[in-house]
Protein backbone atom coordinates (compact mmCIF):
# COMPACT_ATOMS: atom_id res chain seq x y z
CA UNK A 1 0.00 0.00 0.00
CA UNK A 2 1.38 3.41 -0.90
CA UNK A 3 1.90 5.62 2.16
CA UNK A 4 -0.08 8.29 0.35
CA UNK A 5 -3.03 6.15 -0.71
CA UNK A 6 -6.44 7.09 0.61
CA UNK A 7 -6.54 4.09 2.95
CA UNK A 8 -3.14 4.91 4.39
CA UNK A 9 -2.92 4.90 8.19
CA UNK A 10 -0.76 8.04 7.97
CA UNK A 11 -2.93 11.07 8.60
CA UNK A 12 -1.95 14.49 7.39
CA UNK A 13 -1.23 16.84 10.30
CA UNK A 14 -4.05 19.36 10.61
CA UNK A 15 -3.03 22.87 9.70
CA UNK A 16 -3.58 25.82 12.03
CA UNK A 17 -2.84 29.35 10.81
CA UNK A 18 -1.15 31.19 13.67
CA UNK A 19 -0.70 34.50 11.85
CA UNK A 20 -3.37 36.92 13.10
CA UNK A 21 -5.64 39.50 11.55
CA UNK A 22 -6.01 42.56 13.78
CA UNK A 23 -8.40 45.48 13.71
CA UNK A 24 -8.33 48.53 15.97
CA UNK A 25 -11.22 50.98 15.75
CA UNK A 26 -11.24 54.28 17.68
CA UNK A 27 -14.54 56.03 18.30
CA UNK A 28 -15.76 59.46 19.35
CA UNK A 29 -18.23 59.56 22.22
CA UNK A 30 -21.36 61.44 21.16
CA UNK A 31 -23.25 63.66 23.65
CA UNK A 32 -25.75 60.90 24.50
CA UNK A 33 -23.25 58.04 24.74
CA UNK A 34 -22.68 56.35 28.09
CA UNK A 35 -19.48 57.49 29.82
CA UNK A 36 -18.08 53.94 29.61
CA UNK A 37 -18.73 53.92 25.84
CA UNK A 38 -18.11 50.52 24.23
CA UNK A 39 -17.74 48.91 27.65
CA UNK A 40 -21.53 49.26 27.91
CA UNK A 41 -21.95 46.67 25.11
CA UNK A 42 -23.59 43.70 26.85
CA UNK A 43 -21.90 40.31 26.98
CA UNK A 44 -24.48 38.62 24.75
CA UNK A 45 -23.78 41.21 22.03
CA UNK A 46 -20.03 40.60 22.40
CA UNK A 47 -20.74 36.88 21.99
CA UNK A 48 -22.80 37.64 18.89
CA UNK A 49 -19.92 39.70 17.44
CA UNK A 50 -17.40 36.92 18.16
CA UNK A 51 -19.70 34.37 16.54
CA UNK A 52 -19.78 36.56 13.41
CA UNK A 53 -15.95 36.50 13.45
CA UNK A 54 -16.07 32.68 13.99
CA UNK A 55 -14.50 32.53 17.42
CA UNK A 56 -15.69 32.62 21.01
CA UNK A 57 -14.76 34.11 24.38
CA UNK A 58 -12.77 31.78 26.66
CA UNK A 59 -12.16 34.07 29.66
CA UNK A 60 -11.85 37.71 30.66
CA UNK A 61 -10.18 40.24 32.96
CA UNK A 62 -10.98 43.90 33.56
CA UNK A 63 -9.31 46.92 35.06
CA UNK A 64 -10.41 50.56 35.32
CA UNK A 65 -9.40 51.23 31.71
CA UNK A 66 -10.51 48.17 29.71
CA UNK A 67 -12.01 44.71 29.43
CA UNK A 68 -9.69 42.03 28.01
CA UNK A 69 -10.96 38.74 26.60
CA UNK A 70 -9.00 35.61 25.69
CA UNK A 71 -10.68 34.08 22.64
CA UNK A 72 -10.64 30.59 21.15
CA UNK A 73 -8.55 32.29 18.43
CA UNK A 74 -6.57 35.13 20.07
CA UNK A 75 -7.95 38.23 21.87
CA UNK A 76 -10.42 41.10 22.19
CA UNK A 77 -9.83 44.36 24.10
CA UNK A 78 -12.65 46.80 24.77
CA UNK A 79 -11.91 50.32 26.01
CA UNK A 80 -14.55 53.08 26.28
CA UNK A 81 -13.54 54.44 22.85
CA UNK A 82 -11.30 51.71 21.41
CA UNK A 83 -12.01 48.22 20.09
CA UNK A 84 -9.11 45.85 19.35
CA UNK A 85 -9.94 42.45 17.88
CA UNK A 86 -7.17 40.03 16.95
CA UNK A 87 -8.03 36.61 15.53
CA UNK A 88 -6.09 33.81 13.86
CA UNK A 89 -6.84 30.50 12.13
CA UNK A 90 -9.45 30.81 9.41
CA UNK A 91 -11.60 33.22 11.41
CA UNK A 92 -13.67 35.87 9.62
CA UNK A 93 -12.68 38.90 11.69
CA UNK A 94 -14.07 41.44 9.21
CA UNK A 95 -17.54 39.83 9.29
CA UNK A 96 -18.03 41.42 12.71
CA UNK A 97 -17.36 44.98 11.50
CA UNK A 98 -20.82 46.02 10.15
CA UNK A 99 -22.55 44.82 13.32
CA UNK A 100 -19.89 46.45 15.54
CA UNK A 101 -20.50 49.81 13.84
CA UNK A 102 -24.26 49.35 14.21
CA UNK A 103 -23.95 48.52 17.93
CA UNK A 104 -21.58 51.46 18.51
CA UNK A 105 -23.86 53.92 16.68
CA UNK A 106 -26.83 52.75 18.75
CA UNK A 107 -24.79 53.70 21.82
CA UNK A 108 -23.92 57.11 20.37
CA UNK A 109 -20.35 56.38 19.22
CA UNK A 110 -18.97 57.23 15.78
CA UNK A 111 -15.76 55.71 14.37
CA UNK A 112 -12.92 58.20 13.92
CA UNK A 113 -9.99 55.91 13.02
CA UNK A 114 -9.51 52.36 11.83
CA UNK A 115 -6.26 50.45 11.66
CA UNK A 116 -6.17 46.92 10.26
CA UNK A 117 -2.95 44.97 10.06
CA UNK A 118 -1.62 41.50 9.64
CA UNK A 119 1.54 39.63 8.75
CA UNK A 120 1.64 37.29 5.73
CA UNK A 121 -0.29 34.11 6.29
CA UNK A 122 1.79 30.96 6.61
CA UNK A 123 -0.92 29.01 4.77
CA UNK A 124 -2.61 31.61 2.54
CA UNK A 125 -4.28 28.92 0.44
CA UNK A 126 -6.47 28.02 3.46
CA UNK A 127 -7.89 31.50 4.00
CA UNK A 128 -11.46 32.32 3.01
CA UNK A 129 -12.40 35.42 1.00
CA UNK A 130 -11.59 38.34 1.49
CA UNK A 131 -8.33 37.21 3.17
CA UNK A 132 -7.28 35.59 -0.11
CA UNK A 133 -5.62 38.85 -1.21
CA UNK A 134 -4.92 42.05 0.70
CA UNK A 135 -6.69 44.12 -1.97
CA UNK A 136 -9.96 42.37 -1.09
CA UNK A 137 -9.52 43.14 2.62
CA UNK A 138 -8.73 46.76 1.73
CA UNK A 139 -11.84 46.93 -0.47
CA UNK A 140 -14.03 45.75 2.41
CA UNK A 141 -12.43 48.14 4.90
CA UNK A 142 -12.78 51.09 2.52
CA UNK A 143 -16.48 50.33 2.15
CA UNK A 144 -16.92 50.72 5.91
CA UNK A 145 -14.28 53.28 6.87
CA UNK A 146 -13.12 54.98 3.65
CA UNK A 147 -15.78 57.71 3.85
CA UNK A 148 -14.30 58.94 7.13
CA UNK A 149 -11.38 60.60 5.35
CA UNK A 150 -11.39 62.96 2.40
CA UNK A 151 -9.11 60.74 0.29
CA UNK A 152 -10.32 57.34 1.50
CA UNK A 153 -8.17 54.99 3.52
CA UNK A 154 -4.53 54.23 2.84
CA UNK A 155 -2.96 50.79 2.50
CA UNK A 156 0.59 49.59 2.24
CA UNK A 157 2.74 46.49 2.61
CA UNK A 158 6.12 46.65 4.37
CA UNK A 159 8.92 44.14 4.01
CA UNK A 160 10.38 42.15 1.14
CA UNK A 161 8.86 38.85 -0.04
CA UNK A 162 12.10 36.94 0.47
CA UNK A 163 13.00 38.45 3.85
CA UNK A 164 10.39 36.74 6.03
CA UNK A 165 6.83 37.81 6.66
CA UNK A 166 5.45 40.98 5.11
CA UNK A 167 3.37 43.47 7.10
CA UNK A 168 0.04 44.62 5.67
CA UNK A 169 -1.54 47.82 6.94
CA UNK A 170 -4.80 49.65 6.24
CA UNK A 171 -5.48 53.03 7.88
CA UNK A 172 -8.39 55.44 7.79
CA UNK A 173 -8.73 58.50 10.02
CA UNK A 174 -11.18 61.39 9.99
CA UNK A 175 -8.25 63.71 10.88
CA UNK A 176 -10.51 65.92 12.99
CA UNK A 177 -8.96 67.53 16.07
CA UNK A 178 -8.63 65.34 19.14
CA UNK A 179 -9.25 66.27 22.73
CA UNK A 180 -6.32 68.17 24.31
CA UNK A 181 -5.86 65.25 26.72
CA UNK A 182 -5.10 62.85 23.82
CA UNK A 183 -1.72 61.16 24.13
CA UNK A 184 -0.35 59.00 21.29
CA UNK A 185 0.17 55.35 22.17
CA UNK A 186 2.91 53.09 20.95
CA UNK A 187 2.79 49.47 19.84
CA UNK A 188 5.43 46.79 19.50
CA UNK A 189 4.30 43.67 17.64
CA UNK A 190 6.61 40.68 17.23
CA UNK A 191 5.74 37.72 14.99
CA UNK A 192 7.92 34.64 15.06
CA UNK A 193 8.15 31.44 13.00
CA UNK A 194 10.31 28.30 13.28
CA UNK A 195 10.21 28.23 17.08
CA UNK A 196 12.97 26.28 18.80
CA UNK A 197 11.83 22.73 19.57
CA UNK A 198 12.51 22.98 23.30
CA UNK A 199 10.89 26.40 23.51
CA UNK A 200 7.79 25.09 21.71
CA UNK A 201 7.50 22.09 24.07
CA UNK A 202 6.70 24.51 26.91
CA UNK A 203 3.32 25.15 25.31
CA UNK A 204 2.11 21.52 25.24
CA UNK A 205 -0.05 19.89 27.89
CA UNK A 206 2.54 17.11 28.30
CA UNK A 207 3.77 15.35 31.45
CA UNK A 208 5.59 18.52 32.52
CA UNK A 209 2.45 20.67 32.35
CA UNK A 210 1.24 22.00 35.71
CA UNK A 211 -1.02 24.97 35.00
CA UNK A 212 -1.31 27.91 32.62
CA UNK A 213 -0.10 30.18 35.42
CA UNK A 214 3.02 28.04 35.88
CA UNK A 215 3.66 28.05 32.12
CA UNK A 216 3.45 31.86 32.11
CA UNK A 217 5.95 32.03 34.97
CA UNK A 218 8.39 29.32 33.89
CA UNK A 219 8.69 30.51 30.30
CA UNK A 220 9.64 34.05 31.36
CA UNK A 221 6.42 35.52 29.92
CA UNK A 222 5.29 36.85 33.33
CA UNK A 223 8.53 38.83 33.60
CA UNK A 224 7.94 40.70 30.31
CA UNK A 225 5.47 43.07 32.05
CA UNK A 226 5.74 42.19 35.75
CA UNK A 227 2.94 44.53 36.87
CA UNK A 228 0.36 43.21 34.41
CA UNK A 229 -2.78 41.42 35.57
CA UNK A 230 -2.64 38.17 33.60
CA UNK A 231 -5.27 35.90 32.05
CA UNK A 232 -3.66 32.82 30.47
CA UNK A 233 -4.82 29.60 28.85
CA UNK A 234 -3.05 26.45 27.60
CA UNK A 235 -5.07 24.62 24.95
CA UNK A 236 -5.49 20.84 24.66
CA UNK A 237 -3.23 19.22 23.46
CA UNK A 238 -1.16 22.36 22.88
CA UNK A 239 -1.34 26.08 22.15
CA UNK A 240 -1.14 29.07 24.46
CA UNK A 241 -2.88 32.43 24.74
CA UNK A 242 -2.51 35.18 27.30
CA UNK A 243 -3.58 38.75 27.90
CA UNK A 244 -1.90 41.00 30.44
CA UNK A 245 -3.34 44.39 31.30
CA UNK A 246 -1.55 47.25 33.02
CA UNK A 247 -3.41 50.59 33.07
CA UNK A 248 -4.14 51.46 29.44
CA UNK A 249 -1.36 49.13 28.30
CA UNK A 250 -1.71 45.52 27.26
CA UNK A 251 0.46 42.57 26.39
CA UNK A 252 -1.00 39.69 24.43
CA UNK A 253 0.81 36.50 23.45
CA UNK A 254 -0.40 33.62 21.28
CA UNK A 255 1.53 30.47 20.49
CA UNK A 256 1.01 27.71 17.94
CA UNK A 257 3.78 25.30 18.97
CA UNK A 258 3.28 22.36 16.57
CA UNK A 259 6.56 21.90 14.67
CA UNK A 260 5.04 21.85 11.17
CA UNK A 261 3.35 25.26 11.69
CA UNK A 262 5.09 26.84 14.65
CA UNK A 263 4.31 30.49 15.21
CA UNK A 264 4.13 32.90 18.13
CA UNK A 265 3.14 36.53 18.43
CA UNK A 266 3.88 39.00 21.20
CA UNK A 267 2.20 42.38 21.21
CA UNK A 268 2.57 45.34 23.54
CA UNK A 269 -0.02 48.06 22.89
CA UNK A 270 -1.40 51.18 24.48
CA UNK A 271 1.79 52.13 26.28
CA UNK A 272 3.58 55.49 26.31
CA UNK A 273 6.77 56.30 24.43
CA UNK A 274 8.95 54.50 26.99
CA UNK A 275 7.86 51.20 25.43
CA UNK A 276 9.79 51.92 22.26
CA UNK A 277 12.79 53.76 23.70
CA UNK A 278 14.71 50.51 23.83
CA UNK A 279 12.71 47.87 21.94
CA UNK A 280 15.86 45.74 21.59
CA UNK A 281 15.77 44.91 25.29
CA UNK A 282 12.22 43.52 25.13
CA UNK A 283 13.02 41.82 21.84
CA UNK A 284 15.96 39.93 23.35
CA UNK A 285 13.75 38.65 26.19
CA UNK A 286 11.11 37.56 23.68
CA UNK A 287 13.67 35.81 21.45
CA UNK A 288 15.07 33.97 24.47
CA UNK A 289 11.62 32.58 25.32
CA UNK A 290 10.68 31.38 21.83
CA UNK A 291 14.07 30.77 20.12
CA UNK A 292 12.55 31.56 16.72
CA UNK A 293 14.32 31.06 13.41
CA UNK A 294 12.66 34.16 11.94
CA UNK A 295 11.32 37.29 13.59
CA UNK A 296 9.42 40.29 12.35
CA UNK A 297 9.08 43.42 14.46
CA UNK A 298 6.65 46.28 13.97
CA UNK A 299 6.88 49.56 15.87
CA UNK A 300 3.94 51.89 15.42
CA UNK A 301 2.52 55.09 16.82
CA UNK A 302 -1.04 56.20 16.17
CA UNK A 303 -0.42 59.95 15.84
CA UNK A 304 2.86 61.59 15.07
CA UNK A 305 3.31 64.76 17.07
CA UNK A 306 7.00 64.12 17.27
CA UNK A 307 9.82 63.98 14.79
CA UNK A 308 8.34 61.48 12.35
CA UNK A 309 11.53 61.18 10.34
CA UNK A 310 13.66 60.30 13.37
CA UNK A 311 11.20 58.04 15.19
CA UNK A 312 11.33 54.29 14.59
CA UNK A 313 14.54 54.32 12.57
CA UNK A 314 16.09 51.57 14.66
CA UNK A 315 14.85 48.44 16.36
CA UNK A 316 17.63 48.88 18.92
CA UNK A 317 20.10 46.19 19.88
CA UNK A 318 19.59 43.03 17.82
CA UNK A 319 19.24 39.89 20.00
CA UNK A 320 22.43 37.83 20.19
CA UNK A 321 22.55 35.19 17.47
CA UNK A 322 20.30 37.13 15.08
CA UNK A 323 20.96 39.37 12.11
CA UNK A 324 18.84 42.15 10.65
CA UNK A 325 17.48 41.15 7.22
CA UNK A 326 15.31 44.08 6.27
CA UNK A 327 13.95 47.41 7.49
CA UNK A 328 11.29 49.71 6.08
CA UNK A 329 8.91 52.33 7.37
CA UNK A 330 5.92 54.36 6.30
CA UNK A 331 4.56 57.69 7.53
CA UNK A 332 0.85 57.58 6.88
CA UNK A 333 -1.16 60.46 5.43
CA UNK A 334 -3.75 59.36 8.03
CA UNK A 335 -1.33 60.22 10.83
CA UNK A 336 1.06 57.85 12.52
CA UNK A 337 4.10 55.89 11.51
CA UNK A 338 4.83 52.20 11.10
CA UNK A 339 8.40 50.85 11.14
CA UNK A 340 9.04 47.22 10.22
CA UNK A 341 12.12 45.04 10.70
CA UNK A 342 12.84 41.42 9.85
CA UNK A 343 15.48 39.37 11.65
CA UNK A 344 16.78 35.86 11.11
CA UNK A 345 18.84 33.53 13.20
CA UNK A 346 22.47 33.58 12.06
CA UNK A 347 23.81 30.41 10.50
CA UNK A 348 26.60 28.71 12.43
CA UNK A 349 30.05 29.03 10.87
CA UNK A 350 31.05 25.98 8.80
CA UNK A 351 32.62 23.38 11.09
CA UNK A 352 31.13 24.94 14.21
CA UNK A 353 30.13 22.36 16.83
CA UNK A 354 26.87 24.20 17.46
CA UNK A 355 24.14 24.56 14.90
CA UNK A 356 21.08 26.77 14.83
CA UNK A 357 19.18 24.09 12.91
CA UNK A 358 17.09 23.09 15.91
CA UNK A 359 13.87 24.00 14.18
CA UNK A 360 11.52 21.80 12.27
CA UNK A 361 10.62 23.35 8.92
CA UNK A 362 7.45 25.35 9.37
CA UNK A 363 7.63 28.34 7.09
CA UNK A 364 6.03 26.77 4.07
CA UNK A 365 4.46 29.32 1.85
CA UNK A 366 5.47 32.88 2.43
CA UNK A 367 6.76 33.28 -1.10
CA UNK A 368 3.36 32.23 -2.46
CA UNK A 369 1.62 34.53 -0.03
CA UNK A 370 3.77 37.50 -0.93
CA UNK A 371 3.51 36.86 -4.66
CA UNK A 372 -0.23 37.13 -4.46
CA UNK A 373 -0.43 39.99 -2.02
CA UNK A 374 2.53 42.29 -2.30
CA UNK A 375 1.11 44.52 -4.99
CA UNK A 376 -2.48 43.85 -4.16
CA UNK A 377 -3.57 47.16 -2.66
CA UNK A 378 -3.43 49.19 -5.82
CA UNK A 379 -1.40 51.96 -4.22
CA UNK A 380 2.30 52.60 -4.45
CA UNK A 381 3.33 53.75 -1.02
CA UNK A 382 6.62 55.48 -0.60
CA UNK A 383 8.65 53.32 1.71
CA UNK A 384 11.72 54.71 3.32
CA UNK A 385 14.63 52.40 3.82
CA UNK A 386 15.64 52.81 7.43
CA UNK A 387 18.85 52.36 9.35
CA UNK A 388 20.11 48.82 9.71
CA UNK A 389 20.84 49.20 13.42
C1 LIG B 1 -3.61 29.20 21.07
S1 LIG B 1 -4.21 29.47 19.55
C2 LIG B 1 -3.05 30.76 19.23
C3 LIG B 1 -3.02 31.23 17.86
C4 LIG B 1 -2.13 32.40 17.65
N1 LIG B 1 -2.60 33.31 16.72
C5 LIG B 1 -0.70 32.02 17.40
O1 LIG B 1 0.15 32.72 17.83
O2 LIG B 1 -0.42 31.04 16.78
C6 LIG B 1 -3.66 28.25 18.46
C7 LIG B 1 -2.98 27.02 19.02
O3 LIG B 1 -3.87 26.35 19.90
C8 LIG B 1 -4.17 25.04 19.39
N2 LIG B 1 -5.57 24.75 19.72
C9 LIG B 1 -5.99 23.69 20.44
N3 LIG B 1 -7.32 23.75 20.60
C10 LIG B 1 -7.76 24.87 19.98
C11 LIG B 1 -9.04 25.47 19.80
N4 LIG B 1 -10.14 24.92 20.28
N5 LIG B 1 -9.12 26.60 19.09
C12 LIG B 1 -8.00 27.18 18.60
N6 LIG B 1 -6.77 26.68 18.75
C13 LIG B 1 -6.63 25.52 19.44
C14 LIG B 1 -3.84 25.11 17.90
O4 LIG B 1 -3.50 23.82 17.38
C15 LIG B 1 -2.64 26.01 17.94
O5 LIG B 1 -1.47 25.34 18.35
mmCIF file of C-alpha atoms and ligand atoms in Angstrom, residues 16-20 71-74 86-89 233 235-241 253-258 261-265, ligand 1:
data_model
loop_
_atom_site.group_PDB
_atom_site.id
_atom_site.type_symbol
_atom_site.label_atom_id
_atom_site.label_comp_id
_atom_site.label_asym_id
_atom_site.label_seq_id
_atom_site.Cartn_x
_atom_site.Cartn_y
_atom_site.Cartn_z
ATOM 1 C CA UNK A 16 -3.579 25.816 12.032
ATOM 2 C CA UNK A 17 -2.843 29.349 10.813
ATOM 3 C CA UNK A 18 -1.153 31.191 13.666
ATOM 4 C CA UNK A 19 -0.697 34.504 11.851
ATOM 5 C CA UNK A 20 -3.366 36.921 13.100
ATOM 6 C CA UNK A 71 -10.682 34.084 22.635
ATOM 7 C CA UNK A 72 -10.637 30.589 21.151
ATOM 8 C CA UNK A 73 -8.551 32.285 18.427
ATOM 9 C CA UNK A 74 -6.571 35.133 20.073
ATOM 10 C CA UNK A 86 -7.171 40.028 16.952
ATOM 11 C CA UNK A 87 -8.027 36.611 15.528
ATOM 12 C CA UNK A 88 -6.095 33.812 13.864
ATOM 13 C CA UNK A 89 -6.836 30.502 12.134
ATOM 14 C CA UNK A 233 -4.817 29.600 28.854
ATOM 15 C CA UNK A 235 -5.070 24.617 24.955
ATOM 16 C CA UNK A 236 -5.488 20.835 24.656
ATOM 17 C CA UNK A 237 -3.227 19.222 23.460
ATOM 18 C CA UNK A 238 -1.158 22.357 22.883
ATOM 19 C CA UNK A 239 -1.337 26.075 22.151
ATOM 20 C CA UNK A 240 -1.139 29.066 24.459
ATOM 21 C CA UNK A 241 -2.879 32.429 24.736
ATOM 22 C CA UNK A 253 0.815 36.501 23.447
ATOM 23 C CA UNK A 254 -0.402 33.617 21.284
ATOM 24 C CA UNK A 255 1.527 30.471 20.485
ATOM 25 C CA UNK A 256 1.014 27.713 17.939
ATOM 26 C CA UNK A 257 3.780 25.300 18.974
ATOM 27 C CA UNK A 258 3.280 22.356 16.571
ATOM 28 C CA UNK A 261 3.347 25.256 11.691
ATOM 29 C CA UNK A 262 5.088 26.838 14.650
ATOM 30 C CA UNK A 263 4.308 30.494 15.206
ATOM 31 C CA UNK A 264 4.127 32.903 18.126
ATOM 32 C CA UNK A 265 3.142 36.526 18.431
HETATM 33 C C1 LIG B 1 -3.613 29.196 21.073
HETATM 34 S S1 LIG B 1 -4.214 29.469 19.548
HETATM 35 C C2 LIG B 1 -3.050 30.760 19.233
HETATM 36 C C3 LIG B 1 -3.022 31.231 17.857
HETATM 37 C C4 LIG B 1 -2.130 32.400 17.646
HETATM 38 N N1 LIG B 1 -2.600 33.310 16.719
HETATM 39 C C5 LIG B 1 -0.703 32.021 17.404
HETATM 40 O O1 LIG B 1 0.146 32.719 17.830
HETATM 41 O O2 LIG B 1 -0.420 31.038 16.782
HETATM 42 C C6 LIG B 1 -3.663 28.251 18.458
HETATM 43 C C7 LIG B 1 -2.983 27.024 19.022
HETATM 44 O O3 LIG B 1 -3.870 26.347 19.897
HETATM 45 C C8 LIG B 1 -4.171 25.043 19.387
HETATM 46 N N2 LIG B 1 -5.571 24.751 19.720
HETATM 47 C C9 LIG B 1 -5.994 23.694 20.435
HETATM 48 N N3 LIG B 1 -7.321 23.747 20.604
HETATM 49 C C10 LIG B 1 -7.758 24.870 19.982
HETATM 50 C C11 LIG B 1 -9.036 25.472 19.797
HETATM 51 N N4 LIG B 1 -10.140 24.916 20.283
HETATM 52 N N5 LIG B 1 -9.122 26.602 19.093
HETATM 53 C C12 LIG B 1 -7.998 27.184 18.602
HETATM 54 N N6 LIG B 1 -6.765 26.678 18.753
HETATM 55 C C13 LIG B 1 -6.635 25.525 19.437
HETATM 56 C C14 LIG B 1 -3.837 25.110 17.903
HETATM 57 O O4 LIG B 1 -3.504 23.824 17.375
HETATM 58 C C15 LIG B 1 -2.643 26.012 17.942
HETATM 59 O O5 LIG B 1 -1.471 25.343 18.352
#
